PDB file of C-alpha atoms and ligand atoms in Angstrom:
ATOM      1  CA  MET F   1      45.454  -6.137  66.292  1.00  0.00           C
ATOM      2  CA  LYS F   2      46.920  -8.591  63.736  1.00  0.00           C
ATOM      3  CA  TRP F   3      46.300  -8.161  60.006  1.00  0.00           C
ATOM      4  CA  ASN F   4      46.709 -10.905  57.417  1.00  0.00           C
ATOM      5  CA  GLN F   5      48.871 -10.172  54.379  1.00  0.00           C
ATOM      6  CA  GLU F   6      45.975  -9.635  51.976  1.00  0.00           C
ATOM      7  CA  ALA F   7      44.342  -7.104  54.277  1.00  0.00           C
ATOM      8  CA  GLU F   8      47.672  -5.315  54.837  1.00  0.00           C
ATOM      9  CA  ASP F   9      48.228  -5.061  51.074  1.00  0.00           C
ATOM     10  CA  ALA F  10      44.712  -3.702  50.578  1.00  0.00           C
ATOM     11  CA  ILE F  11      45.018  -1.017  53.227  1.00  0.00           C
ATOM     12  CA  LYS F  12      48.205   0.289  51.611  1.00  0.00           C
ATOM     13  CA  LYS F  13      46.097   1.242  48.572  1.00  0.00           C
ATOM     14  CA  VAL F  14      43.825   3.524  50.634  1.00  0.00           C
ATOM     15  CA  PRO F  15      44.858   7.189  50.130  1.00  0.00           C
ATOM     16  CA  PHE F  16      47.383   8.096  52.835  1.00  0.00           C
ATOM     17  CA  PHE F  17      45.407  11.054  54.167  1.00  0.00           C
ATOM     18  CA  VAL F  18      42.510   8.830  55.276  1.00  0.00           C
ATOM     19  CA  ARG F  19      44.463   5.599  55.860  1.00  0.00           C
ATOM     20  CA  LYS F  20      44.979   6.148  59.573  1.00  0.00           C
ATOM     21  CA  LYS F  21      41.301   6.920  60.034  1.00  0.00           C
ATOM     22  CA  VAL F  22      40.251   3.828  58.050  1.00  0.00           C
ATOM     23  CA  ILE F  23      42.643   1.521  59.969  1.00  0.00           C
ATOM     24  CA  GLY F  24      41.283   2.832  63.270  1.00  0.00           C
ATOM     25  CA  ARG F  25      37.721   2.295  62.101  1.00  0.00           C
ATOM     26  CA  ILE F  26      38.377  -1.264  60.824  1.00  0.00           C
ATOM     27  CA  GLU F  27      40.067  -2.302  64.073  1.00  0.00           C
ATOM     28  CA  LYS F  28      37.354  -0.706  66.204  1.00  0.00           C
ATOM     29  CA  GLU F  29      34.523  -2.394  64.326  1.00  0.00           C
ATOM     30  CA  ALA F  30      36.366  -5.739  64.318  1.00  0.00           C
ATOM     31  CA  ALA F  31      36.966  -5.495  68.079  1.00  0.00           C
ATOM     32  CA  ILE F  32      33.269  -4.812  68.710  1.00  0.00           C
ATOM     33  CA  GLU F  33      32.484  -8.023  66.852  1.00  0.00           C
ATOM     34  CA  GLY F  34      35.060  -9.948  68.889  1.00  0.00           C
ATOM     35  CA  LYS F  35      37.508 -10.455  66.006  1.00  0.00           C
ATOM     36  CA  THR F  36      41.215 -10.714  66.734  1.00  0.00           C
ATOM     37  CA  ILE F  37      42.578 -10.734  63.190  1.00  0.00           C
ATOM     38  CA  ILE F  38      41.787  -8.423  60.282  1.00  0.00           C
ATOM     39  CA  THR F  39      41.085 -10.101  56.945  1.00  0.00           C
ATOM     40  CA  MET F  40      39.549  -8.818  53.697  1.00  0.00           C
ATOM     41  CA  VAL F  41      36.090  -9.474  55.168  1.00  0.00           C
ATOM     42  CA  GLU F  42      36.643  -6.816  57.861  1.00  0.00           C
ATOM     43  CA  VAL F  43      38.344  -4.448  55.393  1.00  0.00           C
ATOM     44  CA  ASN F  44      35.510  -4.638  52.850  1.00  0.00           C
ATOM     45  CA  THR F  45      32.737  -4.363  55.439  1.00  0.00           C
ATOM     46  CA  THR F  46      34.200  -1.210  56.958  1.00  0.00           C
ATOM     47  CA  ARG F  47      35.153   0.267  53.583  1.00  0.00           C
ATOM     48  CA  ALA F  48      31.545  -0.036  52.360  1.00  0.00           C
ATOM     49  CA  ARG F  49      30.227   1.691  55.497  1.00  0.00           C
ATOM     50  CA  PHE F  50      32.918   4.381  55.327  1.00  0.00           C
ATOM     51  CA  VAL F  51      32.301   5.296  51.687  1.00  0.00           C
ATOM     52  CA  SER F  52      28.496   5.370  52.030  1.00  0.00           C
ATOM     53  CA  GLY F  53      28.741   7.634  55.081  1.00  0.00           C
ATOM     54  CA  MET F  54      31.679   9.780  53.902  1.00  0.00           C
ATOM     55  CA  ASP F  55      29.899  13.084  54.331  1.00  0.00           C
ATOM     56  CA  SER F  56      29.314  12.446  58.027  1.00  0.00           C
ATOM     57  CA  GLU F  57      32.996  11.440  58.452  1.00  0.00           C
ATOM     58  CA  ILE F  58      34.264  14.839  57.318  1.00  0.00           C
ATOM     59  CA  LYS F  59      34.942  17.173  60.218  1.00  0.00           C
ATOM     60  CA  GLY F  60      36.623  19.981  58.276  1.00  0.00           C
ATOM     61  CA  TYR F  61      40.142  19.461  59.556  1.00  0.00           C
ATOM     62  CA  GLN F  62      42.698  16.742  60.172  1.00  0.00           C
ATOM     63  CA  ALA F  63      45.021  16.918  63.144  1.00  0.00           C
ATOM     64  CA  ASP F  64      47.575  14.110  63.407  1.00  0.00           C
ATOM     65  CA  THR F  65      50.554  13.312  65.509  1.00  0.00           C
ATOM     66  CA  CYS F  66      53.475  10.923  65.139  1.00  0.00           C
ATOM     67  CA  PHE F  67      53.929   7.737  67.142  1.00  0.00           C
ATOM     68  CA  GLY F  68      56.180   9.366  69.715  1.00  0.00           C
ATOM     69  CA  GLN F  69      53.824   8.662  72.585  1.00  0.00           C
ATOM     70  CA  SER F  70      54.084   4.915  72.026  1.00  0.00           C
ATOM     71  CA  GLY F  71      57.591   5.084  73.455  1.00  0.00           C
ATOM     72  CA  CYS F  72      59.763   6.484  70.686  1.00  0.00           C
ATOM     73  CA  PRO F  73      63.255   7.220  72.084  1.00  0.00           C
ATOM     74  CA  ASN F  74      63.603  10.288  69.832  1.00  0.00           C
ATOM     75  CA  ARG F  75      60.682  12.099  71.410  1.00  0.00           C
ATOM     76  CA  ILE F  76      61.573  15.645  72.465  1.00  0.00           C
ATOM     77  CA  VAL F  77      58.158  17.049  73.395  1.00  0.00           C
ATOM     78  CA  MET F  78      54.776  15.630  74.342  1.00  0.00           C
ATOM     79  CA  SER F  79      52.151  16.783  71.878  1.00  0.00           C
ATOM     80  CA  GLU F  80      48.880  15.316  73.204  1.00  0.00           C
ATOM     81  CA  MET F  81      47.729  18.490  74.966  1.00  0.00           C
ATOM     82  CA  LEU F  82      48.806  20.738  72.110  1.00  0.00           C
ATOM     83  CA  LEU F  83      46.974  18.605  69.580  1.00  0.00           C
ATOM     84  CA  LYS F  84      43.827  18.632  71.709  1.00  0.00           C
ATOM     85  CA  LYS F  85      43.985  22.446  71.953  1.00  0.00           C
ATOM     86  CA  ILE F  86      44.491  22.735  68.179  1.00  0.00           C
ATOM     87  CA  GLU F  87      41.448  20.521  67.602  1.00  0.00           C
ATOM     88  CA  ASP F  88      39.433  22.655  70.032  1.00  0.00           C
ATOM     89  CA  LEU F  89      40.492  25.742  68.068  1.00  0.00           C
ATOM     90  CA  PHE F  90      39.373  24.212  64.771  1.00  0.00           C
ATOM     91  CA  GLU F  91      36.013  23.348  66.368  1.00  0.00           C
ATOM     92  CA  LYS F  92      35.625  26.806  67.919  1.00  0.00           C
ATOM     93  CA  GLU F  93      36.436  28.463  64.600  1.00  0.00           C
ATOM     94  CA  ASP F  94      33.883  26.179  62.911  1.00  0.00           C
ATOM     95  CA  ILE F  95      36.098  25.192  59.988  1.00  0.00           C
ATOM     96  CA  LEU F  96      33.474  22.670  58.925  1.00  0.00           C
ATOM     97  CA  GLY F  97      30.773  25.366  58.754  1.00  0.00           C
ATOM     98  CA  PHE F  98      33.141  27.595  56.783  1.00  0.00           C
ATOM     99  CA  LEU F  99      33.880  24.792  54.293  1.00  0.00           C
ATOM    100  CA  ARG F 100      30.201  23.950  53.893  1.00  0.00           C
ATOM    101  CA  LYS F 101      29.545  27.563  52.884  1.00  0.00           C
ATOM    102  CA  SER F 102      32.566  28.078  50.634  1.00  0.00           C
ATOM    103  CA  VAL F 103      33.007  24.736  48.835  1.00  0.00           C
ATOM    104  CA  PRO F 104      30.852  24.357  45.739  1.00  0.00           C
ATOM    105  CA  GLY F 105      29.283  20.881  45.677  1.00  0.00           C
ATOM    106  CA  SER F 106      29.860  18.163  48.231  1.00  0.00           C
ATOM    107  CA  LEU F 107      32.664  18.260  50.756  1.00  0.00           C
ATOM    108  CA  LYS F 108      35.532  15.790  50.333  1.00  0.00           C
ATOM    109  CA  PHE F 109      38.432  14.844  52.558  1.00  0.00           C
ATOM    110  CA  HIS F 110      40.839  16.751  50.333  1.00  0.00           C
ATOM    111  CA  HIS F 111      39.112  20.015  51.308  1.00  0.00           C
ATOM    112  CA  GLU F 112      39.977  19.564  54.987  1.00  0.00           C
ATOM    113  CA  PHE F 113      42.493  21.840  56.714  1.00  0.00           C
ATOM    114  CA  ARG F 114      45.467  19.683  57.647  1.00  0.00           C
ATOM    115  CA  THR F 115      47.884  19.972  60.497  1.00  0.00           C
ATOM    116  CA  SER F 116      50.250  17.526  62.118  1.00  0.00           C
ATOM    117  CA  VAL F 117      52.674  17.432  64.994  1.00  0.00           C
ATOM    118  CA  SER F 118      55.891  15.419  65.012  1.00  0.00           C
ATOM    119  CA  GLU F 119      57.575  15.133  68.354  1.00  0.00           C
ATOM    120  CA  CYS F 120      61.089  15.422  66.923  1.00  0.00           C
ATOM    121  CA  PRO F 121      62.694  16.647  63.656  1.00  0.00           C
ATOM    122  CA  ASN F 122      62.429  13.160  62.105  1.00  0.00           C
ATOM    123  CA  ALA F 123      58.982  14.331  61.036  1.00  0.00           C
ATOM    124  CA  CYS F 124      57.228  10.946  60.891  1.00  0.00           C
ATOM    125  CA  SER F 125      53.779  12.578  60.657  1.00  0.00           C
ATOM    126  CA  GLN F 126      54.866  14.468  57.507  1.00  0.00           C
ATOM    127  CA  PRO F 127      54.481  18.075  58.701  1.00  0.00           C
ATOM    128  CA  GLN F 128      56.205  19.269  55.501  1.00  0.00           C
ATOM    129  CA  ILE F 129      53.105  18.452  53.426  1.00  0.00           C
ATOM    130  CA  LYS F 130      50.509  19.867  55.808  1.00  0.00           C
ATOM    131  CA  ASP F 131      48.905  23.313  55.861  1.00  0.00           C
ATOM    132  CA  ILE F 132      50.466  23.694  59.302  1.00  0.00           C
ATOM    133  CA  GLY F 133      53.305  21.387  60.333  1.00  0.00           C
ATOM    134  CA  ILE F 134      54.691  21.422  63.855  1.00  0.00           C
ATOM    135  CA  LEU F 135      57.910  19.720  65.007  1.00  0.00           C
ATOM    136  CA  GLY F 136      59.291  19.208  68.487  1.00  0.00           C
ATOM    137  CA  ALA F 137      62.753  20.719  68.833  1.00  0.00           C
ATOM    138  CA  SER F 138      65.563  21.074  71.344  1.00  0.00           C
ATOM    139  CA  LEU F 139      67.998  23.917  70.749  1.00  0.00           C
ATOM    140  CA  PRO F 140      71.573  23.213  71.962  1.00  0.00           C
ATOM    141  CA  MET F 141      74.020  25.732  73.360  1.00  0.00           C
ATOM    142  CA  ILE F 142      77.658  25.642  74.421  1.00  0.00           C
ATOM    143  CA  SER F 143      77.823  26.182  78.169  1.00  0.00           C
ATOM    144  CA  ASP F 144      80.790  27.361  80.281  1.00  0.00           C
ATOM    145  CA  ILE F 145      81.637  23.797  81.338  1.00  0.00           C
ATOM    146  CA  PRO F 146      84.982  22.776  79.766  1.00  0.00           C
ATOM    147  CA  CYS F 147      84.868  20.386  76.813  1.00  0.00           C
ATOM    148  CA  THR F 148      87.104  17.290  76.891  1.00  0.00           C
ATOM    149  CA  ALA F 149      87.048  16.925  73.085  1.00  0.00           C
ATOM    150  CA  CYS F 150      85.729  13.373  73.469  1.00  0.00           C
ATOM    151  CA  GLY F 151      83.994  13.653  70.078  1.00  0.00           C
ATOM    152  CA  ALA F 152      80.678  12.092  71.149  1.00  0.00           C
ATOM    153  CA  CYS F 153      78.612  15.074  69.984  1.00  0.00           C
ATOM    154  CA  GLU F 154      80.341  15.238  66.608  1.00  0.00           C
ATOM    155  CA  GLU F 155      79.750  11.522  66.115  1.00  0.00           C
ATOM    156  CA  VAL F 156      76.034  11.595  66.998  1.00  0.00           C
ATOM    157  CA  CYS F 157      75.155  14.638  64.875  1.00  0.00           C
ATOM    158  CA  LYS F 158      73.753  13.397  61.573  1.00  0.00           C
ATOM    159  CA  GLU F 159      73.772  16.922  60.158  1.00  0.00           C
ATOM    160  CA  ASN F 160      77.543  17.389  60.503  1.00  0.00           C
ATOM    161  CA  ALA F 161      76.677  20.520  62.438  1.00  0.00           C
ATOM    162  CA  ILE F 162      79.365  20.088  65.102  1.00  0.00           C
ATOM    163  CA  LEU F 163      83.071  20.593  64.697  1.00  0.00           C
ATOM    164  CA  ILE F 164      85.515  19.701  67.464  1.00  0.00           C
ATOM    165  CA  HIS F 165      88.699  21.699  67.766  1.00  0.00           C
ATOM    166  CA  ALA F 166      90.781  19.030  69.508  1.00  0.00           C
ATOM    167  CA  GLU F 167      93.768  21.197  70.442  1.00  0.00           C
ATOM    168  CA  GLU F 168      91.639  23.940  71.942  1.00  0.00           C
ATOM    169  CA  LYS F 169      89.203  21.385  73.433  1.00  0.00           C
ATOM    170  CA  LYS F 170      86.278  23.208  72.010  1.00  0.00           C
ATOM    171  CA  ALA F 171      83.025  22.238  70.240  1.00  0.00           C
ATOM    172  CA  VAL F 172      81.438  24.616  67.717  1.00  0.00           C
ATOM    173  CA  ILE F 173      77.834  24.245  66.495  1.00  0.00           C
ATOM    174  CA  ASP F 174      76.800  25.424  63.046  1.00  0.00           C
ATOM    175  CA  PHE F 175      73.224  26.585  63.623  1.00  0.00           C
ATOM    176  CA  GLN F 176      72.575  26.799  59.873  1.00  0.00           C
ATOM    177  CA  LEU F 177      72.904  23.004  59.740  1.00  0.00           C
ATOM    178  CA  CYS F 178      71.443  22.123  63.158  1.00  0.00           C
ATOM    179  CA  VAL F 179      67.860  20.760  63.048  1.00  0.00           C
ATOM    180  CA  LYS F 180      67.468  20.963  66.846  1.00  0.00           C
ATOM    181  CA  CYS F 181      67.183  17.226  67.488  1.00  0.00           C
ATOM    182  CA  GLY F 182      68.905  17.522  70.873  1.00  0.00           C
ATOM    183  CA  LYS F 183      71.004  14.366  70.415  1.00  0.00           C
ATOM    184  CA  CYS F 184      74.284  16.155  71.137  1.00  0.00           C
ATOM    185  CA  ILE F 185      72.862  17.386  74.448  1.00  0.00           C
ATOM    186  CA  THR F 186      71.983  13.842  75.448  1.00  0.00           C
ATOM    187  CA  VAL F 187      75.382  12.346  74.655  1.00  0.00           C
ATOM    188  CA  CYS F 188      77.654  15.093  75.980  1.00  0.00           C
ATOM    189  CA  PRO F 189      79.147  13.565  79.168  1.00  0.00           C
ATOM    190  CA  THR F 190      80.335  16.829  80.656  1.00  0.00           C
ATOM    191  CA  GLY F 191      77.340  19.092  80.118  1.00  0.00           C
ATOM    192  CA  THR F 192      79.371  21.324  77.816  1.00  0.00           C
ATOM    193  CA  ILE F 193      76.494  21.117  75.359  1.00  0.00           C
ATOM    194  CA  ALA F 194      73.306  22.039  77.199  1.00  0.00           C
ATOM    195  CA  GLU F 195      69.737  22.737  76.174  1.00  0.00           C
ATOM    196  CA  GLU F 196      69.066  26.399  75.602  1.00  0.00           C
ATOM    197  CA  LYS F 197      65.385  26.011  74.814  1.00  0.00           C
ATOM    198  CA  LYS F 198      62.840  23.318  74.088  1.00  0.00           C
ATOM    199  CA  GLY F 199      59.771  23.981  71.963  1.00  0.00           C
ATOM    200  CA  PHE F 200      58.232  23.654  68.542  1.00  0.00           C
ATOM    201  CA  ARG F 201      59.311  24.587  65.019  1.00  0.00           C
ATOM    202  CA  ILE F 202      56.489  25.631  62.694  1.00  0.00           C
ATOM    203  CA  GLN F 203      56.209  25.033  58.942  1.00  0.00           C
ATOM    204  CA  LEU F 204      53.404  26.548  56.857  1.00  0.00           C
ATOM    205  CA  GLY F 205      51.840  25.913  53.465  1.00  0.00           C
ATOM    206  CA  GLY F 206      52.683  22.310  52.551  1.00  0.00           C
ATOM    207  CA  LYS F 207      50.481  20.139  50.343  1.00  0.00           C
ATOM    208  CA  LEU F 208      50.433  17.255  47.890  1.00  0.00           C
ATOM    209  CA  GLY F 209      47.980  16.914  44.976  1.00  0.00           C
ATOM    210  CA  ARG F 210      48.342  18.291  41.462  1.00  0.00           C
ATOM    211  CA  HIS F 211      50.623  21.112  42.499  1.00  0.00           C
ATOM    212  CA  PRO F 212      52.589  19.836  45.472  1.00  0.00           C
ATOM    213  CA  ARG F 213      54.789  22.059  47.587  1.00  0.00           C
ATOM    214  CA  LEU F 214      56.752  21.646  50.772  1.00  0.00           C
ATOM    215  CA  ALA F 215      55.870  23.818  53.736  1.00  0.00           C
ATOM    216  CA  SER F 216      58.286  26.619  54.545  1.00  0.00           C
ATOM    217  CA  GLU F 217      59.518  27.168  58.055  1.00  0.00           C
ATOM    218  CA  ILE F 218      58.943  30.360  59.993  1.00  0.00           C
ATOM    219  CA  PRO F 219      62.077  31.107  61.994  1.00  0.00           C
ATOM    220  CA  GLY F 220      62.118  30.531  65.708  1.00  0.00           C
ATOM    221  CA  LEU F 221      61.275  28.087  68.442  1.00  0.00           C
ATOM    222  CA  PHE F 222      57.766  28.445  69.848  1.00  0.00           C
ATOM    223  CA  ASN F 223      56.160  27.411  73.125  1.00  0.00           C
ATOM    224  CA  GLU F 224      52.693  25.839  73.193  1.00  0.00           C
ATOM    225  CA  ASP F 225      50.804  29.133  73.607  1.00  0.00           C
ATOM    226  CA  GLU F 226      52.780  30.729  70.795  1.00  0.00           C
ATOM    227  CA  VAL F 227      52.051  27.774  68.488  1.00  0.00           C
ATOM    228  CA  LEU F 228      48.342  28.129  69.220  1.00  0.00           C
ATOM    229  CA  GLU F 229      48.500  31.837  68.445  1.00  0.00           C
ATOM    230  CA  VAL F 230      50.138  31.119  65.071  1.00  0.00           C
ATOM    231  CA  VAL F 231      47.500  28.453  64.336  1.00  0.00           C
ATOM    232  CA  ARG F 232      44.751  30.928  65.252  1.00  0.00           C
ATOM    233  CA  LYS F 233      46.216  33.542  62.887  1.00  0.00           C
ATOM    234  CA  CYS F 234      46.528  30.970  60.079  1.00  0.00           C
ATOM    235  CA  ILE F 235      42.860  30.018  60.502  1.00  0.00           C
ATOM    236  CA  ASP F 236      41.916  33.704  60.482  1.00  0.00           C
ATOM    237  CA  PHE F 237      43.915  34.292  57.285  1.00  0.00           C
ATOM    238  CA  TYR F 238      42.417  31.178  55.713  1.00  0.00           C
ATOM    239  CA  LYS F 239      38.820  32.151  56.488  1.00  0.00           C
ATOM    240  CA  LYS F 240      39.363  35.659  55.117  1.00  0.00           C
ATOM    241  CA  ASN F 241      41.129  34.590  51.925  1.00  0.00           C
ATOM    242  CA  SER F 242      40.065  31.092  50.895  1.00  0.00           C
ATOM    243  CA  THR F 243      37.342  30.866  48.272  1.00  0.00           C
ATOM    244  CA  GLU F 244      35.697  27.835  46.664  1.00  0.00           C
ATOM    245  CA  GLY F 245      37.475  25.384  48.932  1.00  0.00           C
ATOM    246  CA  LYS F 246      41.040  26.519  48.237  1.00  0.00           C
ATOM    247  CA  ARG F 247      43.390  25.003  50.783  1.00  0.00           C
ATOM    248  CA  PHE F 248      45.433  27.221  53.114  1.00  0.00           C
ATOM    249  CA  ALA F 249      48.542  25.928  51.330  1.00  0.00           C
ATOM    250  CA  GLU F 250      47.209  27.201  47.994  1.00  0.00           C
ATOM    251  CA  ILE F 251      46.719  30.775  49.184  1.00  0.00           C
ATOM    252  CA  TYR F 252      49.656  31.029  51.603  1.00  0.00           C
ATOM    253  CA  GLN F 253      52.579  32.922  50.139  1.00  0.00           C
ATOM    254  CA  ASP F 254      54.596  34.344  53.008  1.00  0.00           C
ATOM    255  CA  PRO F 255      54.167  34.834  56.738  1.00  0.00           C
ATOM    256  CA  GLY F 256      53.256  38.513  56.264  1.00  0.00           C
ATOM    257  CA  PHE F 257      50.007  38.056  58.147  1.00  0.00           C
ATOM    258  CA  LEU F 258      51.876  37.064  61.308  1.00  0.00           C
ATOM    259  CA  ASN F 259      53.091  39.759  63.662  1.00  0.00           C
ATOM    260  CA  ALA F 260      56.704  40.839  63.544  1.00  0.00           C
ATOM    261  CA  ASP F 261      56.992  39.250  67.016  1.00  0.00           C
ATOM    262  CA  ASP F 262      56.189  35.853  65.536  1.00  0.00           C
ATOM    263  CA  ARG F 263      58.651  36.197  62.681  1.00  0.00           C
ATOM    264  CA  ASP F 264      61.642  37.707  64.373  1.00  0.00           C
ATOM    265  CA  ARG F 265      61.919  35.574  67.433  1.00  0.00           C
TER     266      ARG F 265
HETATM  267  S1  SF4 V 301      58.734  12.071  64.686  1.00  0.00           S
HETATM  268 FE1  SF4 V 301      60.357  11.576  66.111  1.00  0.00          FE
HETATM  269  S2  SF4 V 301      59.323  11.214  68.071  1.00  0.00           S
HETATM  270 FE2  SF4 V 301      57.791  11.060  66.450  1.00  0.00          FE
HETATM  271  S3  SF4 V 301      57.702   8.884  65.951  1.00  0.00           S
HETATM  272 FE3  SF4 V 301      59.128   9.880  64.503  1.00  0.00          FE
HETATM  273  S4  SF4 V 301      61.127   9.581  65.419  1.00  0.00           S
HETATM  274 FE4  SF4 V 301      59.618   9.232  67.046  1.00  0.00          FE
HETATM  275  S1  SF4 V 302      70.820  19.370  68.058  1.00  0.00           S
HETATM  276 FE1  SF4 V 302      71.014  17.648  66.624  1.00  0.00          FE
HETATM  277  S2  SF4 V 302      71.393  18.606  64.652  1.00  0.00           S
HETATM  278 FE2  SF4 V 302      71.790  20.144  66.189  1.00  0.00          FE
HETATM  279  S3  SF4 V 302      73.964  20.041  66.575  1.00  0.00           S
HETATM  280 FE3  SF4 V 302      72.966  18.725  68.094  1.00  0.00          FE
HETATM  281  S4  SF4 V 302      72.962  16.685  67.192  1.00  0.00           S
HETATM  282 FE4  SF4 V 302      73.386  18.146  65.543  1.00  0.00          FE
HETATM  283  S1  SF4 V 303      80.368  15.575  73.749  1.00  0.00           S
HETATM  284 FE1  SF4 V 303      80.680  17.318  75.115  1.00  0.00          FE
HETATM  285  S2  SF4 V 303      82.679  16.977  75.989  1.00  0.00           S
HETATM  286 FE2  SF4 V 303      82.541  15.626  74.211  1.00  0.00          FE
HETATM  287  S3  SF4 V 303      83.418  16.842  72.505  1.00  0.00           S
HETATM  288 FE3  SF4 V 303      81.223  17.233  72.516  1.00  0.00          FE
HETATM  289  S4  SF4 V 303      80.988  19.079  73.766  1.00  0.00           S
HETATM  290 FE4  SF4 V 303      83.024  18.264  74.191  1.00  0.00          FE
END
């Protein structure tokens, strides 16, 4: 739906963690009324309804994804099913009920448990500042197929993680620098660089606010079931240790509560 400039400027002032929700609500309510363009009238009408009914808008968690499914060429994984299962887990674990019991006073959006999935390492849904951030990843490997030293992989890698030894006709990947974007796999014309594994990276404990911190990554590449198991353990840890509405990111120190299996993959 089209927005006029004034409405676009106004929506940018809405706190980022509810902006997506507010935009969706404004467009939905405008569509119901047959509007095709969003102006300040639609923004103010919805904003008044949203603020007066804020308590009923809070569901205890936020689960977002990036815009990969709208056709982004960088997309490595499809996250719709995973996100749905994560939401089901939050509902089953009754995060809202837990927050209602533990938060003194009224619940606010900033109390909600936040997770987001980005479908590639570009991280457009900001997983680094979420309690649980999940990123689609494609791990490259050097196969037995001879390299022609064409240089395409070295050129496409924005991390400078690939070095071509032209005389030996050999590509070497530095896995300390590699972010598992899979671009080198796509451009390699010979198949010398192949995909070893596709999955998800997981980052825990990110937040903004008065004491911001970036999430730290737990090593490994996880499949969907493994991600869900980590999310379940994070919720368990959170419910056992959070008091007075403290966010997971405030109480998370290290991944000690995860099994050795999860850490040493
Ligand atoms: S995170 Fe990656 S897949 Fe998702 S929208 Fe951004 S660039 Fe596209
Ligand atoms: S997967 Fe991405 S970051 Fe890693 S080596 Fe290939 S192009 Fe570079
Ligand atoms: S793109 Fe493939 S063939 Fe070309 S240098 Fe890299 S590994 Fe070798």
